[in-house]
mmCIF file of C-alpha atoms in Angstrom:
data_model
loop_
_atom_site.group_PDB
_atom_site.id
_atom_site.type_symbol
_atom_site.label_atom_id
_atom_site.label_comp_id
_atom_site.label_asym_id
_atom_site.label_seq_id
_atom_site.Cartn_x
_atom_site.Cartn_y
_atom_site.Cartn_z
ATOM 1 C CA MET A 17 -6.547 -6.787 -35.205
ATOM 2 C CA SER A 18 -9.795 -7.895 -36.807
ATOM 3 C CA GLY A 19 -12.328 -9.963 -34.848
ATOM 4 C CA ILE A 20 -11.944 -8.203 -31.509
ATOM 5 C CA LYS A 21 -14.408 -5.585 -30.225
ATOM 6 C CA LYS A 22 -14.363 -1.904 -30.484
ATOM 7 C CA GLN A 23 -14.141 -0.968 -26.620
ATOM 8 C CA ILE A 24 -11.537 -3.656 -25.798
ATOM 9 C CA TYR A 25 -8.729 -1.938 -28.787
ATOM 10 C CA SER A 26 -6.098 -0.276 -26.187
ATOM 11 C CA GLU A 27 -5.970 -2.911 -24.393
ATOM 12 C CA GLN A 28 -5.477 -4.990 -27.057
ATOM 13 C CA VAL A 29 -2.574 -2.397 -28.636
ATOM 14 C CA ALA A 30 -1.018 -2.731 -25.696
ATOM 15 C CA GLU A 31 -0.660 -6.111 -25.606
ATOM 16 C CA TYR A 32 0.008 -5.827 -29.601
ATOM 17 C CA ILE A 33 3.364 -3.463 -28.480
ATOM 18 C CA LYS A 34 3.957 -5.219 -25.190
ATOM 19 C CA GLN A 35 5.264 -7.879 -27.299
ATOM 20 C CA CYS A 36 6.998 -6.581 -30.220
ATOM 21 C CA ILE A 37 8.938 -5.528 -27.458
ATOM 22 C CA LEU A 38 9.186 -8.383 -25.596
ATOM 23 C CA GLU A 39 10.201 -9.796 -28.731
ATOM 24 C CA GLY A 40 12.872 -6.989 -29.422
ATOM 25 C CA LYS A 41 10.936 -6.144 -32.236
ATOM 26 C CA LEU A 42 10.789 -2.897 -31.029
ATOM 27 C CA SER A 43 13.858 -1.682 -27.945
ATOM 28 C CA PRO A 44 14.491 0.773 -25.234
ATOM 29 C CA GLY A 45 15.053 3.597 -26.609
ATOM 30 C CA ASP A 46 12.920 2.847 -30.582
ATOM 31 C CA PRO A 47 10.393 5.749 -31.284
ATOM 32 C CA VAL A 48 6.699 4.243 -31.085
ATOM 33 C CA LYS A 49 4.973 6.006 -33.950
ATOM 34 C CA GLU A 50 0.916 6.730 -33.876
ATOM 35 C CA VAL A 51 0.158 6.906 -37.695
ATOM 36 C CA MET A 52 2.673 3.886 -38.164
ATOM 37 C CA LEU A 53 0.549 1.790 -35.376
ATOM 38 C CA ALA A 54 -3.093 2.952 -37.025
ATOM 39 C CA LYS A 55 -1.863 1.929 -40.671
ATOM 40 C CA LYS A 56 -0.139 -1.444 -39.518
ATOM 41 C CA LEU A 57 -3.340 -2.539 -37.422
ATOM 42 C CA GLY A 58 -5.595 -0.887 -38.925
ATOM 43 C CA ILE A 59 -7.622 1.028 -36.586
ATOM 44 C CA SER A 60 -7.865 4.746 -36.122
ATOM 45 C CA ARG A 61 -5.869 6.477 -34.039
ATOM 46 C CA ALA A 62 -7.388 6.571 -30.806
ATOM 47 C CA PRO A 63 -7.051 2.875 -28.947
ATOM 48 C CA ILE A 64 -2.984 3.692 -30.354
ATOM 49 C CA ARG A 65 -3.149 7.045 -28.362
ATOM 50 C CA GLU A 66 -4.769 5.136 -25.100
ATOM 51 C CA ALA A 67 -2.786 1.936 -25.700
ATOM 52 C CA LEU A 68 0.268 4.852 -25.226
ATOM 53 C CA GLN A 69 -1.142 6.045 -22.043
ATOM 54 C CA ILE A 70 -1.690 3.155 -20.649
ATOM 55 C CA LEU A 71 1.718 1.443 -21.392
ATOM 56 C CA ALA A 72 3.477 5.297 -20.055
ATOM 57 C CA ARG A 73 1.483 4.756 -16.554
ATOM 58 C CA GLU A 74 3.497 1.631 -16.599
ATOM 59 C CA GLY A 75 6.615 3.118 -17.250
ATOM 60 C CA LEU A 76 7.273 0.881 -20.907
ATOM 61 C CA ILE A 77 6.549 4.154 -22.725
ATOM 62 C CA HIS A 78 8.104 7.507 -22.125
ATOM 63 C CA SER A 79 5.766 10.025 -23.429
ATOM 64 C CA GLU A 80 6.373 13.691 -22.971
ATOM 65 C CA PRO A 81 3.512 16.642 -24.625
ATOM 66 C CA GLN A 82 3.921 17.531 -28.509
ATOM 67 C CA LYS A 83 7.469 15.109 -27.760
ATOM 68 C CA GLU A 84 7.795 11.789 -29.495
ATOM 69 C CA LYS A 85 6.586 8.614 -27.702
ATOM 70 C CA TYR A 86 9.602 5.921 -26.994
ATOM 71 C CA VAL A 87 10.343 2.858 -25.285
ATOM 72 C CA SER A 88 11.454 3.635 -21.940
ATOM 73 C CA ALA A 89 15.323 3.429 -22.337
ATOM 74 C CA LEU A 90 17.113 2.690 -18.328
ATOM 75 C CA THR A 91 19.994 4.376 -17.061
ATOM 76 C CA SER A 92 21.625 1.683 -14.426
ATOM 77 C CA LYS A 93 20.563 3.949 -12.101
ATOM 78 C CA GLN A 94 16.828 4.095 -12.849
ATOM 79 C CA ILE A 95 16.916 0.557 -12.638
ATOM 80 C CA VAL A 96 18.351 -0.031 -9.396
ATOM 81 C CA ASP A 97 16.252 2.782 -7.665
ATOM 82 C CA SER A 98 12.996 0.585 -9.320
ATOM 83 C CA TYR A 99 13.961 -3.090 -8.283
ATOM 84 C CA PHE A 100 14.939 -1.542 -5.255
ATOM 85 C CA THR A 101 11.267 0.659 -4.687
ATOM 86 C CA GLY A 102 9.575 -2.691 -5.882
ATOM 87 C CA ALA A 103 11.618 -4.202 -3.279
ATOM 88 C CA VAL A 104 10.658 -1.930 -0.370
ATOM 89 C CA LEU A 105 6.734 -2.956 -1.253
ATOM 90 C CA GLU A 106 6.831 -6.179 -1.647
ATOM 91 C CA ALA A 107 8.722 -7.434 1.033
ATOM 92 C CA ALA A 108 6.100 -4.949 3.566
ATOM 93 C CA ALA A 109 3.697 -6.111 2.098
ATOM 94 C CA VAL A 110 3.924 -9.513 2.174
ATOM 95 C CA SER A 111 5.251 -9.595 5.827
ATOM 96 C CA GLN A 112 2.329 -8.117 6.302
ATOM 97 C CA ALA A 113 0.609 -10.054 5.172
ATOM 98 C CA LEU A 114 1.742 -13.626 6.258
ATOM 99 C CA GLU A 115 -0.631 -14.188 8.922
ATOM 100 C CA PHE A 116 -3.611 -14.677 5.610
ATOM 101 C CA TYR A 117 -1.101 -17.113 3.527
ATOM 102 C CA THR A 118 -3.137 -20.572 3.513
ATOM 103 C CA ASP A 119 -2.163 -23.833 3.611
ATOM 104 C CA GLU A 120 -3.503 -24.236 0.150
ATOM 105 C CA ASP A 121 -1.562 -21.009 -0.671
ATOM 106 C CA ILE A 122 1.793 -22.551 1.169
ATOM 107 C CA SER A 123 0.867 -26.236 -0.662
ATOM 108 C CA ASN A 124 0.311 -23.704 -4.361
ATOM 109 C CA LEU A 125 3.927 -22.411 -3.625
ATOM 110 C CA GLU A 126 5.384 -25.421 -2.824
ATOM 111 C CA LYS A 127 4.100 -27.129 -6.218
ATOM 112 C CA VAL A 128 6.031 -24.192 -8.226
ATOM 113 C CA VAL A 129 8.874 -23.808 -6.657
ATOM 114 C CA GLN A 130 9.172 -27.850 -7.106
ATOM 115 C CA GLU A 131 7.788 -27.168 -10.972
ATOM 116 C CA MET A 132 11.284 -24.778 -11.222
ATOM 117 C CA HIS A 133 13.700 -28.134 -9.117
ATOM 118 C CA LEU A 134 11.889 -30.180 -12.555
ATOM 119 C CA VAL A 135 13.066 -27.260 -15.037
ATOM 120 C CA VAL A 136 16.441 -27.622 -13.686
ATOM 121 C CA GLU A 137 16.429 -31.634 -13.767
ATOM 122 C CA SER A 138 15.264 -31.681 -17.138
ATOM 123 C CA LYS A 139 18.006 -29.050 -17.999
ATOM 124 C CA LYS A 140 15.551 -26.680 -19.501
ATOM 125 C CA PRO A 141 16.837 -22.981 -20.938
ATOM 126 C CA THR A 142 16.252 -20.479 -17.641
ATOM 127 C CA GLU A 143 13.027 -18.753 -19.834
ATOM 128 C CA SER A 144 10.904 -22.134 -19.375
ATOM 129 C CA LEU A 145 11.019 -20.469 -15.728
ATOM 130 C CA THR A 146 9.191 -16.877 -16.054
ATOM 131 C CA ALA A 147 5.475 -17.832 -16.530
ATOM 132 C CA LEU A 148 6.084 -19.868 -13.602
ATOM 133 C CA ASP A 149 8.477 -17.076 -11.989
ATOM 134 C CA SER A 150 5.269 -14.792 -12.167
ATOM 135 C CA THR A 151 2.859 -17.485 -11.024
ATOM 136 C CA PHE A 152 5.173 -17.318 -7.702
ATOM 137 C CA HIS A 153 4.598 -13.384 -7.448
ATOM 138 C CA ASN A 154 0.588 -13.888 -8.075
ATOM 139 C CA ILE A 155 0.394 -15.796 -4.943
ATOM 140 C CA LEU A 156 2.054 -13.471 -2.721
ATOM 141 C CA PHE A 157 -0.028 -11.124 -4.193
ATOM 142 C CA SER A 158 -2.473 -13.290 -3.631
ATOM 143 C CA ARG A 159 -3.430 -11.410 -0.049
ATOM 144 C CA ILE A 160 -2.384 -7.934 -0.078
ATOM 145 C CA ASP A 161 -5.463 -6.128 0.136
ATOM 146 C CA ASN A 162 -3.729 -3.619 -2.172
ATOM 147 C CA ASP A 163 -4.521 -2.825 -5.174
ATOM 148 C CA LEU A 164 -2.296 1.018 -5.943
ATOM 149 C CA LEU A 165 0.753 -1.444 -3.901
ATOM 150 C CA ILE A 166 0.412 -3.978 -5.969
ATOM 151 C CA ASP A 167 0.245 -2.205 -9.214
ATOM 152 C CA LEU A 168 2.706 -0.387 -7.882
ATOM 153 C CA CYS A 169 5.283 -3.086 -7.793
ATOM 154 C CA ARG A 170 4.858 -4.851 -10.285
ATOM 155 C CA ARG A 171 5.418 -1.293 -11.967
ATOM 156 C CA SER A 172 9.106 -1.142 -10.877
ATOM 157 C CA CYS A 173 9.987 -4.773 -11.175
ATOM 158 C CA GLN A 174 8.175 -6.860 -13.611
ATOM 159 C CA GLY A 175 7.873 -4.212 -16.457
ATOM 160 C CA ILE A 176 11.846 -3.559 -16.992
ATOM 161 C CA SER A 177 12.365 -7.543 -16.093
ATOM 162 C CA LYS A 178 9.637 -9.045 -18.365
ATOM 163 C CA PHE A 179 9.791 -6.611 -21.040
ATOM 164 C CA LEU A 180 12.282 -3.836 -21.771
ATOM 165 C CA LEU A 181 15.128 -6.095 -20.311
ATOM 166 C CA TYR A 182 14.009 -9.591 -20.676
ATOM 167 C CA LYS A 183 16.277 -10.796 -23.464
ATOM 168 C CA HIS A 184 18.922 -10.057 -20.611
ATOM 169 C CA TRP A 185 16.293 -10.962 -17.200
ATOM 170 C CA ILE A 186 16.502 -14.782 -18.837
ATOM 171 C CA ASN A 187 20.316 -15.197 -18.427
ATOM 172 C CA LEU A 188 20.714 -13.351 -15.269
ATOM 173 C CA TYR A 189 20.366 -16.577 -13.438
ATOM 174 C CA SER A 190 21.268 -19.821 -13.943
ATOM 175 C CA PRO A 191 17.599 -22.727 -13.679
ATOM 176 C CA GLN A 192 19.639 -23.878 -10.606
ATOM 177 C CA GLN A 193 19.940 -20.250 -9.374
ATOM 178 C CA VAL A 194 16.754 -19.346 -10.003
ATOM 179 C CA TYR A 195 14.680 -22.519 -7.936
ATOM 180 C CA ASP A 196 16.996 -21.771 -5.218
ATOM 181 C CA ARG A 197 16.622 -17.722 -4.838
ATOM 182 C CA HIS A 198 12.457 -18.883 -4.803
ATOM 183 C CA LEU A 199 13.197 -21.498 -2.632
ATOM 184 C CA ILE A 200 14.525 -19.485 -0.087
ATOM 185 C CA ILE A 201 11.875 -17.125 -0.875
ATOM 186 C CA LEU A 202 9.100 -20.076 0.388
ATOM 187 C CA GLU A 203 10.920 -21.443 3.115
ATOM 188 C CA ALA A 204 11.134 -17.633 4.956
ATOM 189 C CA ILE A 205 6.973 -17.797 4.785
ATOM 190 C CA LYS A 206 7.197 -21.440 6.093
ATOM 191 C CA SER A 207 9.289 -19.708 9.482
ATOM 192 C CA GLY A 208 6.092 -17.440 10.010
ATOM 193 C CA LYS A 209 8.978 -14.746 10.755
ATOM 194 C CA PRO A 210 7.586 -11.305 9.134
ATOM 195 C CA ASN A 211 10.969 -9.831 9.687
ATOM 196 C CA LYS A 212 13.139 -12.671 8.455
ATOM 197 C CA LEU A 213 10.605 -13.009 5.069
ATOM 198 C CA GLU A 214 11.042 -9.207 4.701
ATOM 199 C CA LYS A 215 14.545 -8.915 4.071
ATOM 200 C CA THR A 216 14.769 -11.777 1.859
ATOM 201 C CA ILE A 217 12.129 -10.866 -0.472
ATOM 202 C CA ARG A 218 14.391 -7.415 -0.156
ATOM 203 C CA LYS A 219 17.900 -9.025 -0.992
ATOM 204 C CA HIS A 220 15.699 -11.170 -3.961
ATOM 205 C CA TYR A 221 14.908 -7.626 -5.868
ATOM 206 C CA THR A 222 17.905 -5.923 -4.535
ATOM 207 C CA ASP A 223 20.299 -8.890 -6.180
ATOM 208 C CA SER A 224 18.384 -8.852 -9.263
ATOM 209 C CA GLY A 225 18.690 -4.789 -9.812
ATOM 210 C CA GLU A 226 22.221 -4.782 -9.123
ATOM 211 C CA ARG A 227 22.529 -7.482 -11.992
ATOM 212 C CA MET A 228 20.024 -5.662 -14.347
ATOM 213 C CA SER A 229 21.682 -2.368 -14.124
ATOM 214 C CA ARG A 230 24.852 -3.605 -16.111
ATOM 215 C CA TYR A 231 22.062 -2.940 -19.254
ATOM 216 C CA GLY A 232 21.491 0.182 -18.766
ATOM 217 C CA VAL A 233 21.290 2.550 -21.209
ATOM 218 C CA ASP A 234 24.270 4.689 -20.162
ATOM 219 C CA VAL A 235 26.611 1.596 -19.750
ATOM 220 C CA ILE A 236 25.669 0.242 -22.972
ATOM 221 C CA ASP A 237 26.619 3.605 -24.817
ATOM 222 C CA THR A 238 29.531 3.430 -23.235
ATOM 223 C CA GLN A 239 30.481 0.345 -23.842
ATOM 224 C CA ILE A 240 29.380 1.011 -27.640
ATOM 225 C CA GLU A 241 31.992 4.269 -26.649
ATOM 226 C CA LYS A 242 34.703 2.193 -26.317
ATOM 227 C CA GLN A 243 33.772 -0.633 -28.803
ATOM 228 C CA VAL A 244 34.113 2.608 -31.413
ATOM 229 C CA ARG A 245 37.752 3.601 -30.506
#
């Protein structure tokens, strides 16, 4: 952490914790201790505390006053509910912004989908599609003039997919399926029909939510109990 500017300590710490979650060094349910982080990173506890507040707002850290903070561990229902919420919000927002997407936007979406197809043809792992998936949805968000809504969309789905349950998310669909799913959204956008687009995006997320719900902490705990018996 040496060499970074003092005013962005909290953002840097938040990114460090996210990376630990992403790499599996911190798993859902693990405690996140301010003292240990401060000692490891060689900084005071103040930016650590601020970073944890940032991550709590994003839903990655569970925090209660006077209690230990830990990496969020979601039940299967919480996962389904989060994806449903993200589906409703993003679908409504993108369909209402449909008229504002430019030819360049459509072209950029086509390029992303084409790159996804190249990943399929080269038989690379699904993990290779992570950045392309983010780019695709960032283009969709680019014409939505509502920062709060965008923040809620990302908090609902991306926090779960890209951090808390990333090791499961990358195996949720095959590369071919990832390509097909985004091609369907692209075709819905090109159709110019808001209702079709809204239904397509909602299905995109609710299907993922149903699959991701298999990795809810309650499901995992039940599986462990059965193995012990």
